[in-house]
CSV table of C-alpha atoms in Angstrom, one decimal:
chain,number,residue,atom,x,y,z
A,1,UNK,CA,9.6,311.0,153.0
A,2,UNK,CA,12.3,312.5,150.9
A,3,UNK,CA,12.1,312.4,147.1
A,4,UNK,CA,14.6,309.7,146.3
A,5,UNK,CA,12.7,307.3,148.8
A,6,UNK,CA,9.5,307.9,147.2
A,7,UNK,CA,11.2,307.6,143.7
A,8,UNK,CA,11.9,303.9,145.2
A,9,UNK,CA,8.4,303.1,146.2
A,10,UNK,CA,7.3,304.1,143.0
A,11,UNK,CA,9.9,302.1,141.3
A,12,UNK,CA,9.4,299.0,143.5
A,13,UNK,CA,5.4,299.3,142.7
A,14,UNK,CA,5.3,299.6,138.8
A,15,UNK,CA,7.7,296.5,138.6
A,16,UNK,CA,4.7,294.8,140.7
A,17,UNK,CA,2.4,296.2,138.6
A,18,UNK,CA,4.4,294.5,135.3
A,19,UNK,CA,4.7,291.4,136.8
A,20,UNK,CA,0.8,291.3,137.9
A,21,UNK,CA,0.1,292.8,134.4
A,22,UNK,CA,2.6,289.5,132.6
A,23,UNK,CA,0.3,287.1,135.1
A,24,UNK,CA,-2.8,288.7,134.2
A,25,UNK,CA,-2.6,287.3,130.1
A,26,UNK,CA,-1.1,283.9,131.7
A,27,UNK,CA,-4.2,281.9,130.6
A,28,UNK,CA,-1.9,279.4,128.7
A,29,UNK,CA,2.1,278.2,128.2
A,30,UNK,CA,3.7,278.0,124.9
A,31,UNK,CA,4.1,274.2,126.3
A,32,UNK,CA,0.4,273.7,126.7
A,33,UNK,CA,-0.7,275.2,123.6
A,34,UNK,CA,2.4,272.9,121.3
A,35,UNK,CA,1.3,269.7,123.0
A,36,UNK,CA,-0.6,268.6,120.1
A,37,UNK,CA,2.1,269.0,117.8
A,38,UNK,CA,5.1,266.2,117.2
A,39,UNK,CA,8.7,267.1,117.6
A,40,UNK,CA,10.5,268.0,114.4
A,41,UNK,CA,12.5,264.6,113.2
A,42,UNK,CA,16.3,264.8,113.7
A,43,UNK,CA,18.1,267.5,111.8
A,44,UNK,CA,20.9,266.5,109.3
A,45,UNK,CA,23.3,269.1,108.3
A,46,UNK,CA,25.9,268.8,105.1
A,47,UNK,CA,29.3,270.5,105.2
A,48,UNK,CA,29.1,272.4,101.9
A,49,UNK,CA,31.8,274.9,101.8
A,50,UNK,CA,35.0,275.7,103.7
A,51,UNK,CA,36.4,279.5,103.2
A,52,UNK,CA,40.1,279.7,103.8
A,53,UNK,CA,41.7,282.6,104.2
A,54,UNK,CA,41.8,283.9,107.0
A,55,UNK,CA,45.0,283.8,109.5
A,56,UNK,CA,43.6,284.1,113.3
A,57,UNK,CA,40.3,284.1,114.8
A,58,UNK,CA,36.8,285.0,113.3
A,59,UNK,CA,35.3,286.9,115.3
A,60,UNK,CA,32.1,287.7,113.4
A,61,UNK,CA,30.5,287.6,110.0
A,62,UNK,CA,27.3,288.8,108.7
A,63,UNK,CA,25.0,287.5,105.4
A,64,UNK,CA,23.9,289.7,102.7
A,65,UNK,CA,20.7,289.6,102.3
A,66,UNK,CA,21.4,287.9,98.7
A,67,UNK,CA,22.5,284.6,100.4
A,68,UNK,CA,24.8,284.6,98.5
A,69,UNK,CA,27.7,286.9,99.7
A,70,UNK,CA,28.9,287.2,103.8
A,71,UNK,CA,31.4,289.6,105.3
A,72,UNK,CA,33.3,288.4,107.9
A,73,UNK,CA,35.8,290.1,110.5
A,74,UNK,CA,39.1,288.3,111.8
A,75,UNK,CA,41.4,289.1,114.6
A,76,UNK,CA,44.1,289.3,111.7
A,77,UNK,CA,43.1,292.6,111.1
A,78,UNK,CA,41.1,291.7,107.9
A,79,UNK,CA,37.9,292.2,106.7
A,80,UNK,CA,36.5,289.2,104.1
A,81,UNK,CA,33.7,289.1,101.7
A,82,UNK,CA,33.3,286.1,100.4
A,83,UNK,CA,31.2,284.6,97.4
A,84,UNK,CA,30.1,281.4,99.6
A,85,UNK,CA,29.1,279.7,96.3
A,86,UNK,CA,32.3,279.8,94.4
A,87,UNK,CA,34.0,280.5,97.5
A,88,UNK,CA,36.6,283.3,96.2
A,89,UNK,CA,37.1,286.6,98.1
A,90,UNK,CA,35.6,289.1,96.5
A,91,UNK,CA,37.3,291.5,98.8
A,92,UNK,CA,40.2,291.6,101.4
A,93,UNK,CA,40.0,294.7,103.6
A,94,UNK,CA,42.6,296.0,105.4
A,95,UNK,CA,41.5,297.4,108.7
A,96,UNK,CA,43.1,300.3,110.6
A,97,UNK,CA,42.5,298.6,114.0
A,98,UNK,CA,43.0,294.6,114.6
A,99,UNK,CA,40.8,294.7,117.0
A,100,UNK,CA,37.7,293.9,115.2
A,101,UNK,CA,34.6,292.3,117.2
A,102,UNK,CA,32.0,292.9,114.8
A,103,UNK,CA,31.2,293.7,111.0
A,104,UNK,CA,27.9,294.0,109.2
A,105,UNK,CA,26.9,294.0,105.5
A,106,UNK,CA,23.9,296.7,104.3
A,107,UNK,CA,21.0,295.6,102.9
A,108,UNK,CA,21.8,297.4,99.6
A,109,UNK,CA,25.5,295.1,99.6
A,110,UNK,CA,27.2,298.4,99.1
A,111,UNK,CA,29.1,298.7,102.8
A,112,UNK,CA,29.7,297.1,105.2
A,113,UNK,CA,31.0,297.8,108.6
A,114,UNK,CA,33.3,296.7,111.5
A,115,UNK,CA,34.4,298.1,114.6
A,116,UNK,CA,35.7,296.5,117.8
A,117,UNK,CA,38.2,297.6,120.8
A,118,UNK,CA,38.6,301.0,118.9
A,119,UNK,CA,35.6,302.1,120.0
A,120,UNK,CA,34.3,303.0,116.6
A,121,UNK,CA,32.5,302.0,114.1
A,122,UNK,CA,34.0,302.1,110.2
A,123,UNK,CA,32.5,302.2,107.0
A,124,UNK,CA,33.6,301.0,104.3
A,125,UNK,CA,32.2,301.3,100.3
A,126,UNK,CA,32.3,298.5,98.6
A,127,UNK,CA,31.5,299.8,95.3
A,128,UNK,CA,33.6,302.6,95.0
A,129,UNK,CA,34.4,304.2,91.2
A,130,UNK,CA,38.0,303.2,91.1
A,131,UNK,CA,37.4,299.8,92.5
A,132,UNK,CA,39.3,300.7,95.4
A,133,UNK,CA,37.5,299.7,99.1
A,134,UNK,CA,38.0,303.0,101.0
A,135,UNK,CA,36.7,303.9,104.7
A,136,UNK,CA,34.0,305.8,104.1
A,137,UNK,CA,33.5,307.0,107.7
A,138,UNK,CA,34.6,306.2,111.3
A,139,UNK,CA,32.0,306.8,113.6
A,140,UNK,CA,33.3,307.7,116.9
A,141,UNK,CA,31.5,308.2,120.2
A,142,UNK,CA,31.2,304.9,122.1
A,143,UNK,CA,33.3,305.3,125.0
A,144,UNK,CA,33.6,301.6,125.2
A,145,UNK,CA,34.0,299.3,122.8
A,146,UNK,CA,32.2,298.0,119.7
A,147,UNK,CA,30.2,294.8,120.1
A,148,UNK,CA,27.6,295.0,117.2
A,149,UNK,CA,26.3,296.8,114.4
A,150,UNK,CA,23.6,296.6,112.2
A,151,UNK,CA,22.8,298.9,108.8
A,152,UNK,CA,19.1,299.9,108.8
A,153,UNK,CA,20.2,301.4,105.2
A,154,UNK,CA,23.0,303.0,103.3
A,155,UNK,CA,22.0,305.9,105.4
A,156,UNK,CA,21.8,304.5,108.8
A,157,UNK,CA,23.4,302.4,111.4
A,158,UNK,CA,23.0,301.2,114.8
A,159,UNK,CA,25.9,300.3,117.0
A,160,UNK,CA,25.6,298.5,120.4
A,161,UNK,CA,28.8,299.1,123.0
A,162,UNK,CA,30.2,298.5,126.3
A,163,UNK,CA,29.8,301.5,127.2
A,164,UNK,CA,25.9,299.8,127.4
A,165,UNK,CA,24.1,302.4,124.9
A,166,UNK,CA,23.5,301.5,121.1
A,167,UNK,CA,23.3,305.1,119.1
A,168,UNK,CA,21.7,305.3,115.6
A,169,UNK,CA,24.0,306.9,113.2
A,170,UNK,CA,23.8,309.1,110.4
A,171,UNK,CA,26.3,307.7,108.3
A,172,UNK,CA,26.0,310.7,105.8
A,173,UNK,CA,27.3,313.2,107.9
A,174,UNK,CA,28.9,310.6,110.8
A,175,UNK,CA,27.1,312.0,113.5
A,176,UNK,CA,24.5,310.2,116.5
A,177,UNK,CA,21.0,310.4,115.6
A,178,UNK,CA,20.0,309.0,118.7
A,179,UNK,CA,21.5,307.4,122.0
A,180,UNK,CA,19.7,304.5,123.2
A,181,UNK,CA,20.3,304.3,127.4
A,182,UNK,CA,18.9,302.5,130.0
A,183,UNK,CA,20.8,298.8,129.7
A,184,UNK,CA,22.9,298.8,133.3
A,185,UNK,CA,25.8,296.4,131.8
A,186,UNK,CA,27.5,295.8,128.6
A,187,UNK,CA,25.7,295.7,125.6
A,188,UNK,CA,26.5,292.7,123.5
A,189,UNK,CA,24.7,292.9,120.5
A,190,UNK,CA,21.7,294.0,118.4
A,191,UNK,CA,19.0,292.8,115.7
A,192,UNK,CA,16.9,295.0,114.0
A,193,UNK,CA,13.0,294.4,113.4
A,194,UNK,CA,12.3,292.7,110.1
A,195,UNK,CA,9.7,296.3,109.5
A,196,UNK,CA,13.0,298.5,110.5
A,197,UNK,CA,10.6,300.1,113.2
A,198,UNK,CA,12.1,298.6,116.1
A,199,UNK,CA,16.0,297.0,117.3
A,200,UNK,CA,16.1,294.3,120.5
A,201,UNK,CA,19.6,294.7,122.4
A,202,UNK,CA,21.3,292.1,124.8
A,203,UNK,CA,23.3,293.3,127.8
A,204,UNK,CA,25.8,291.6,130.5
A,205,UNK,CA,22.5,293.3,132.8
A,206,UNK,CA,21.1,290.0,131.9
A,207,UNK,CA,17.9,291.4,129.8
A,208,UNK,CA,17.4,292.2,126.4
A,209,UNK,CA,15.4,295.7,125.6
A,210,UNK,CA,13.4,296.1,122.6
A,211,UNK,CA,14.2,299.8,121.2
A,212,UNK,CA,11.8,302.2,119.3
A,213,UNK,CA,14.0,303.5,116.6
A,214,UNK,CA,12.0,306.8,115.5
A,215,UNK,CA,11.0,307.4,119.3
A,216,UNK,CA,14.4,306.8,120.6
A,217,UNK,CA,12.7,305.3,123.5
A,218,UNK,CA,13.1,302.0,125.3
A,219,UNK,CA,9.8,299.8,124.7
A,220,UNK,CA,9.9,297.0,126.7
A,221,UNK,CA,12.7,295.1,129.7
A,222,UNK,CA,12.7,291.5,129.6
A,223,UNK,CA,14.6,290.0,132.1
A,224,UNK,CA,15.1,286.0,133.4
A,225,UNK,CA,18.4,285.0,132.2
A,226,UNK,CA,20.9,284.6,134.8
A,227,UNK,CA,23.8,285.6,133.1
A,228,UNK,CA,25.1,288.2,130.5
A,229,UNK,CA,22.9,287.4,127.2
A,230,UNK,CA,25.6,287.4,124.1
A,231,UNK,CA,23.1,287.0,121.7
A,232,UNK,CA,19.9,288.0,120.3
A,233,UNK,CA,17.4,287.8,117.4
A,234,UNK,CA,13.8,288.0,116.3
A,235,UNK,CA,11.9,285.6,115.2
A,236,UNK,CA,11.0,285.7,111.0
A,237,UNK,CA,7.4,287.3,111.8
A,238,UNK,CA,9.3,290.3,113.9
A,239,UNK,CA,6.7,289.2,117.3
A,240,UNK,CA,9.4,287.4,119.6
A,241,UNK,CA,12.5,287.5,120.4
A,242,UNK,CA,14.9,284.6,120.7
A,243,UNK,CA,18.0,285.6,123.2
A,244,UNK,CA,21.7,283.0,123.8
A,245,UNK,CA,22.8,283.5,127.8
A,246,UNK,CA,26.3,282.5,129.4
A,247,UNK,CA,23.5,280.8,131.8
A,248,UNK,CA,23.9,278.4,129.1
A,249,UNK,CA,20.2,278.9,128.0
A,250,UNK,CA,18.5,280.4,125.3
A,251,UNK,CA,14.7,282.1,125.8
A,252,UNK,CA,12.0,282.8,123.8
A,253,UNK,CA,9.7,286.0,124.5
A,254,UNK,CA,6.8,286.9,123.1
A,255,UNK,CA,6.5,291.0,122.3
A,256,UNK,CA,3.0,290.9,122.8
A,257,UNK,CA,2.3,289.1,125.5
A,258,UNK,CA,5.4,291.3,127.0
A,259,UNK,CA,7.1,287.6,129.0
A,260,UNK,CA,9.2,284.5,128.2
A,261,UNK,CA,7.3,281.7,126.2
A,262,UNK,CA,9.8,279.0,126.8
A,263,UNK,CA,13.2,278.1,127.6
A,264,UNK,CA,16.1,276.5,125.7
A,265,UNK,CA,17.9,274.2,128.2
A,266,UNK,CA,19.7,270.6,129.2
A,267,UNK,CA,21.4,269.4,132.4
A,268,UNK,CA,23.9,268.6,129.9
A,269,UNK,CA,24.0,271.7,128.5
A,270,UNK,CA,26.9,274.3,130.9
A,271,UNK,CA,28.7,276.6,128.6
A,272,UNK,CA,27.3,279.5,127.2
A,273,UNK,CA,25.6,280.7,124.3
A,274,UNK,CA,28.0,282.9,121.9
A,275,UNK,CA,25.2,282.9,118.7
A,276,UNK,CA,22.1,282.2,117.6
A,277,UNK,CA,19.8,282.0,114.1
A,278,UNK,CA,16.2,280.9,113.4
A,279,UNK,CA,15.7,279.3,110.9
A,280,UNK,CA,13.0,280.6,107.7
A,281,UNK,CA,10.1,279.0,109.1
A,282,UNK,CA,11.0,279.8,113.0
A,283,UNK,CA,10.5,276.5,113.6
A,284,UNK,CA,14.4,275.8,114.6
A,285,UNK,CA,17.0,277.7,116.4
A,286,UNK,CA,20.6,277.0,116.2
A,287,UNK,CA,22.7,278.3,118.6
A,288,UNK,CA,26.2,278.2,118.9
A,289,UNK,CA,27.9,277.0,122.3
A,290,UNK,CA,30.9,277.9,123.9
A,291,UNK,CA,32.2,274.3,123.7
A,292,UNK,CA,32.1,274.7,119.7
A,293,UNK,CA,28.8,273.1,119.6
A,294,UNK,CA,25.8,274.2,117.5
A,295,UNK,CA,22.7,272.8,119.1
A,296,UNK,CA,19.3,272.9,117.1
A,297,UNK,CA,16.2,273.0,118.8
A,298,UNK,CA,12.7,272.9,117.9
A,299,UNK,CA,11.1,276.2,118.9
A,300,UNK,CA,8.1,274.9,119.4
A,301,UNK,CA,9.0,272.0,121.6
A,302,UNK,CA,11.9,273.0,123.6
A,303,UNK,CA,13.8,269.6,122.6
A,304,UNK,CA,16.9,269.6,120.8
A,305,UNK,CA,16.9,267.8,117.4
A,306,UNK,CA,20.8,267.5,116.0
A,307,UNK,CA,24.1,268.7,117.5
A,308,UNK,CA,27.2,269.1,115.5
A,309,UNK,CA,30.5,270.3,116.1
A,310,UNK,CA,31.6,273.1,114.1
A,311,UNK,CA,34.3,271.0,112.5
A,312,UNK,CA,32.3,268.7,110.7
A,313,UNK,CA,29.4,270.7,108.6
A,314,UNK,CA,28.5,274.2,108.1
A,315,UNK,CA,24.5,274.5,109.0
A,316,UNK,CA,22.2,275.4,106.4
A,317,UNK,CA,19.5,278.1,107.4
A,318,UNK,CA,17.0,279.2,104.1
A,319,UNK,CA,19.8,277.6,101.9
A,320,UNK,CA,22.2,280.0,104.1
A,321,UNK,CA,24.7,279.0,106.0
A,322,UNK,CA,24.5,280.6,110.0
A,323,UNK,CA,26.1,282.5,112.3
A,324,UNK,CA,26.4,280.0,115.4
A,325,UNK,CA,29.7,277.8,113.8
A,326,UNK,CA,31.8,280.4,112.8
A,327,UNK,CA,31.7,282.7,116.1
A,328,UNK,CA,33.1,280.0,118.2
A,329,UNK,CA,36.4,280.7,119.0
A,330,UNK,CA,39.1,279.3,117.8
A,331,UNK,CA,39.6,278.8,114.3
A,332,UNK,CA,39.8,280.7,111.0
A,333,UNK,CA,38.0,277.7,109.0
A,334,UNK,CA,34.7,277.9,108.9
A,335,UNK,CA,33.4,274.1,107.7
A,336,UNK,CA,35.9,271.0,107.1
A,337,UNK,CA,35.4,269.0,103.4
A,338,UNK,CA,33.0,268.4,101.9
A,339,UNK,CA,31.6,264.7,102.0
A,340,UNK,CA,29.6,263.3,103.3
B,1,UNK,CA,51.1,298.3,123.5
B,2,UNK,CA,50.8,294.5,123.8
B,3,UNK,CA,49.6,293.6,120.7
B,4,UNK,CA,48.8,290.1,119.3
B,5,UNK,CA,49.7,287.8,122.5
B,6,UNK,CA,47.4,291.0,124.8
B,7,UNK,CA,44.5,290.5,122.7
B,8,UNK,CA,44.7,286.8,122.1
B,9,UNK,CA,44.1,286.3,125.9
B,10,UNK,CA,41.5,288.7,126.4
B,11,UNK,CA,38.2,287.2,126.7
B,12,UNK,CA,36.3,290.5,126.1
B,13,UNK,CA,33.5,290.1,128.5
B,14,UNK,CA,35.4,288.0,130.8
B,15,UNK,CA,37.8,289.8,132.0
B,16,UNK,CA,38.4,294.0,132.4
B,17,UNK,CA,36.5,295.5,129.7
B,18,UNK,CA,33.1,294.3,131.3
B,19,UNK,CA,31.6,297.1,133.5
B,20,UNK,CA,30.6,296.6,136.8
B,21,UNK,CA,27.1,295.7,137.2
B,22,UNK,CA,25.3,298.6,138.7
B,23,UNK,CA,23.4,297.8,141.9
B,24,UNK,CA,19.5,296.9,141.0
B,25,UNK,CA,18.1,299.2,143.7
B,26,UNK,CA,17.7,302.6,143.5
B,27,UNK,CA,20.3,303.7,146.5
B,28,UNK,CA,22.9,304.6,144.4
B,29,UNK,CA,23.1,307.1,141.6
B,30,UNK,CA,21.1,310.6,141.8
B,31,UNK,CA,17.9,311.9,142.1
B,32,UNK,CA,17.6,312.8,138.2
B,33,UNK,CA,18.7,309.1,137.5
B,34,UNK,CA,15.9,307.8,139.8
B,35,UNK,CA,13.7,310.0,138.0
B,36,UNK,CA,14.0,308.9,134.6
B,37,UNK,CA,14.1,305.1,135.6
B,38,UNK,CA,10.7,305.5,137.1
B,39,UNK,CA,9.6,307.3,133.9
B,40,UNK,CA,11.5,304.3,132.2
B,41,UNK,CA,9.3,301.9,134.1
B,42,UNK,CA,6.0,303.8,134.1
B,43,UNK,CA,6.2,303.3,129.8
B,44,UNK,CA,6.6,299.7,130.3
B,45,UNK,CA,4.0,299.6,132.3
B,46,UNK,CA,1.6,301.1,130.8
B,47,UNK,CA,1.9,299.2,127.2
B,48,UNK,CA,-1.0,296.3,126.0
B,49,UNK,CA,-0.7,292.7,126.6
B,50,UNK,CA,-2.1,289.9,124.4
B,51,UNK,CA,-3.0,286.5,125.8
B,52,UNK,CA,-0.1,284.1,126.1
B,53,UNK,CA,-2.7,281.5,124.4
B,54,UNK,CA,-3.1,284.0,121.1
B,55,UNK,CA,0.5,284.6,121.1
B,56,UNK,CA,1.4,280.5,120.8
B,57,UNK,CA,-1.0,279.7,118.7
B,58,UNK,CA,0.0,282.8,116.6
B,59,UNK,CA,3.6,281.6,116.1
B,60,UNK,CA,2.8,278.2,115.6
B,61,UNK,CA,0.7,279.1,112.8
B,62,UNK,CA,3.3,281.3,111.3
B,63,UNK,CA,5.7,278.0,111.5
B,64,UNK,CA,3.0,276.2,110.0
B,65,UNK,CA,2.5,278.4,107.2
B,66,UNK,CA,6.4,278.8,106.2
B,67,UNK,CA,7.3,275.2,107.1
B,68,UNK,CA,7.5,274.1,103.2
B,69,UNK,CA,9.7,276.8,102.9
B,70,UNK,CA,12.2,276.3,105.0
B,71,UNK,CA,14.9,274.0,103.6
B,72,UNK,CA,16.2,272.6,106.9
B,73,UNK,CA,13.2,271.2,107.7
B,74,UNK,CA,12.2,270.2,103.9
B,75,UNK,CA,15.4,269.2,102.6
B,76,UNK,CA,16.9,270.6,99.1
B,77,UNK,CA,17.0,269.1,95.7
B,78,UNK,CA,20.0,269.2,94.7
B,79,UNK,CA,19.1,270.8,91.3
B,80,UNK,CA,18.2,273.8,93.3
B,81,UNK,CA,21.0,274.2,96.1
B,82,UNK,CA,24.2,276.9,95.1
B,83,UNK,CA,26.0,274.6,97.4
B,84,UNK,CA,26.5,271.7,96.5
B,85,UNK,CA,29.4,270.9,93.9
B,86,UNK,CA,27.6,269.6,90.9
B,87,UNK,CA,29.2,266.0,89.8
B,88,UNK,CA,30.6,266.5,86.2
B,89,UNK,CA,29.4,265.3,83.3
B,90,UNK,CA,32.3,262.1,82.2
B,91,UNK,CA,32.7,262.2,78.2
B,92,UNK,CA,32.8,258.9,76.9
């Protein structure tokens, strides 16, 4: 038997051995074990804000982790940070490249970052001594282009491309600390562990990988979806991983128990899933829809509790308001008045 | 380059930027490829597993336990939420 045949067998044998291994801790469903618990009552959401400014497309915007403060990334070759209380910019960047599919503000709130069809990934200081936002670096490597990026820290960033690796940066010195490979498709986008340790990546292979950042090794597949997955977050506690599907699903899978808990579907339910958010408790997931819809489900349960079209509120997350609305294409409001 | 209109009608993942999927089996690509993806699938194999049962019942605790914090499901006064536009005081 030549090598690359054996190579096969192998291969073919360790995914049965997953599999049985997945069955093996089967002894319950996330269904069974929530059966005793009621659904959540129906979720009412309040348009609060509406931030104007920008002239075409959103294509992405990120929170600071003050709730206060977002960043968000336009097709009209800007890059906003908004005060979402008082709802002034706080700062209108200028970017090099229009082109922008992504952006991402640091835990410190001194950067942020964007990147996009340029294949890089730029830097930018927010708190610069003459005032002046500057690009700080341009990380270039990707040899496709820029779908996500997340800071770990003023020092370090992770970037997820088509080219379907994600690379740690050193943002000091602007060069890869790590390539992460092994996704067989585009990647679409990252979230990094709420202890830093670990990042979970979505890919048009249709599985999300979780990612040991320090080992620069590939932890665990998880596989189901039927279609590229667009979107991807853990839950608060950092043990699952919730992941939005153009199979017009969203899934829930448990890092421990290595497998899918539960999955978020309808019959009425046929576009796909652009963006997703827990919410504190991880009791609710919105997810934003292809059809401008946010649905809200309770984790728990499977069922959805509210819908709303993006138009008509902006949804509240921990006082926050969530990613899901705004990354449906095809405006450059984010929330319509403010009555209710 | 076609600028504005170019990128307007380009659905990123939907249309020529999206790479091929690569076949699932192992017939294409070399040897050293092969290699590493059953050293990729030996480390997933080989990693512990926790009961489905103690990994429900640990996140519905966990929902349990933050469930008073988590304004969507609690509601917020409105003393306490940035958001809302305070009504003004009316001097008489």
């Amino acid at each position: 038997m030549g090598e690359m045949e054996q190579l096969r067998k192998e291969a073919e044998s360790l995914k049965d051995q997953i599999t049985a291994a997945r069955k093996a801790v089967q002894d319950s469903t996330l269904q069974e074990a929530a059966a005793g618990i009621t659904v959540v009552g129906r979720i009412q959401m309040k348009t609060r804000k509406t931030l104007r400014g920008h002239l075409a497309k959103i294509y992405a915007m990120h929170w600071s982790t003050d709730s206060k403060l977002c960043v968000s990334a336009s097709q009209d070759g800007k890059l906003i940070v908004w005060d979402s209380v008082t709802t002034n910019k706080v700062n209108a960047i200028p970017l090099k490249s229009s082109w922008v599919m992504t952006c991402a503000y640091a835990p410190s709130g001194n950067l942020v970052a964007c990147g996009g069809l340029d294949n890089m990934c730029s830097i930018y200081n927010l708190k610069g001594k003459d005032g002046n936002v500057k690009v700080m670096r341009e990380l270039a490597a990707h040899t496709g282009y820029l779908s996500c990026c997340r800071f770990i820290s003023d020092t370090e960033i992770i970037t997820s491309s088509g080219d379907c690796t994600c690379i740690l940066w050193d943002i000091e010195t602007g060069t890869q600390k790590t390539v992460f490979a092994g996704h067989q498709g585009d990647c679409m986008s990252l979230a990094v562990a709420p202890d830093f340790k670990f990042f979970i990546s979505g890919a048009c292979d249709f599985t999300a990988k979780l990612w040991d950042i320090r080992e620069g090794t590939c932890r665990q597949t998880f596989g189901g979806h039927e279609s590229d997955v667009n979107a991807i977050g853990f839950f608060p506690n950092g043990n699952a991983v919730i992941t939005g599907s153009d199979d017009a699903t969203c899934k829930l899978f448990d890092l421990r128990a290595d497998q899918e808990l539960i999955t978020y579907q309808d019959s009425s339910i046929m576009c796909g899933v652009t963006s997703l958010a827990p919410s504190l408790s991880g009791r609710l997931l919105l997810a934003g829809y292809d059809d401008f819809n946010v649905n809200i489900w309770d984790m728990l349960k499977a069922e959805r509790v509210g819908k709303y079209m993006w138009k008509l509120y902006i949804p509240l997350e921990n006082g926050r308001k969530v990613d899901p609305a705004e990354d449906s294409e095809g405006s450059s409001r984010v929330a319509a008045g403010t009555e209710h | 380059m076609q600028e504005r209109s170019g990128f307007a009608q380009c659905q990123f993942k939907h249309s020529c930027l999206k790479v091929e999927m690569s076949s699932k089996t192992l017939s294409s690509g070399s040897i050293a490829q092969a290699r590493r993806t059953v050293q990729q699938l030996r480390r997933e194999a080989r990693i512990e597993r926790i009961k489905v049962s103690k990994a429900s019942s640990d996140l519905m605790r966990y929902c349990g336990e933050h469930a008073k914090n988590d304004p969507l499901l609690m509601g917020i006064p409105t003393s306490e939420n940035p958001f809302k536009d305070k009504k003004p005081c009316t001097v008489l």
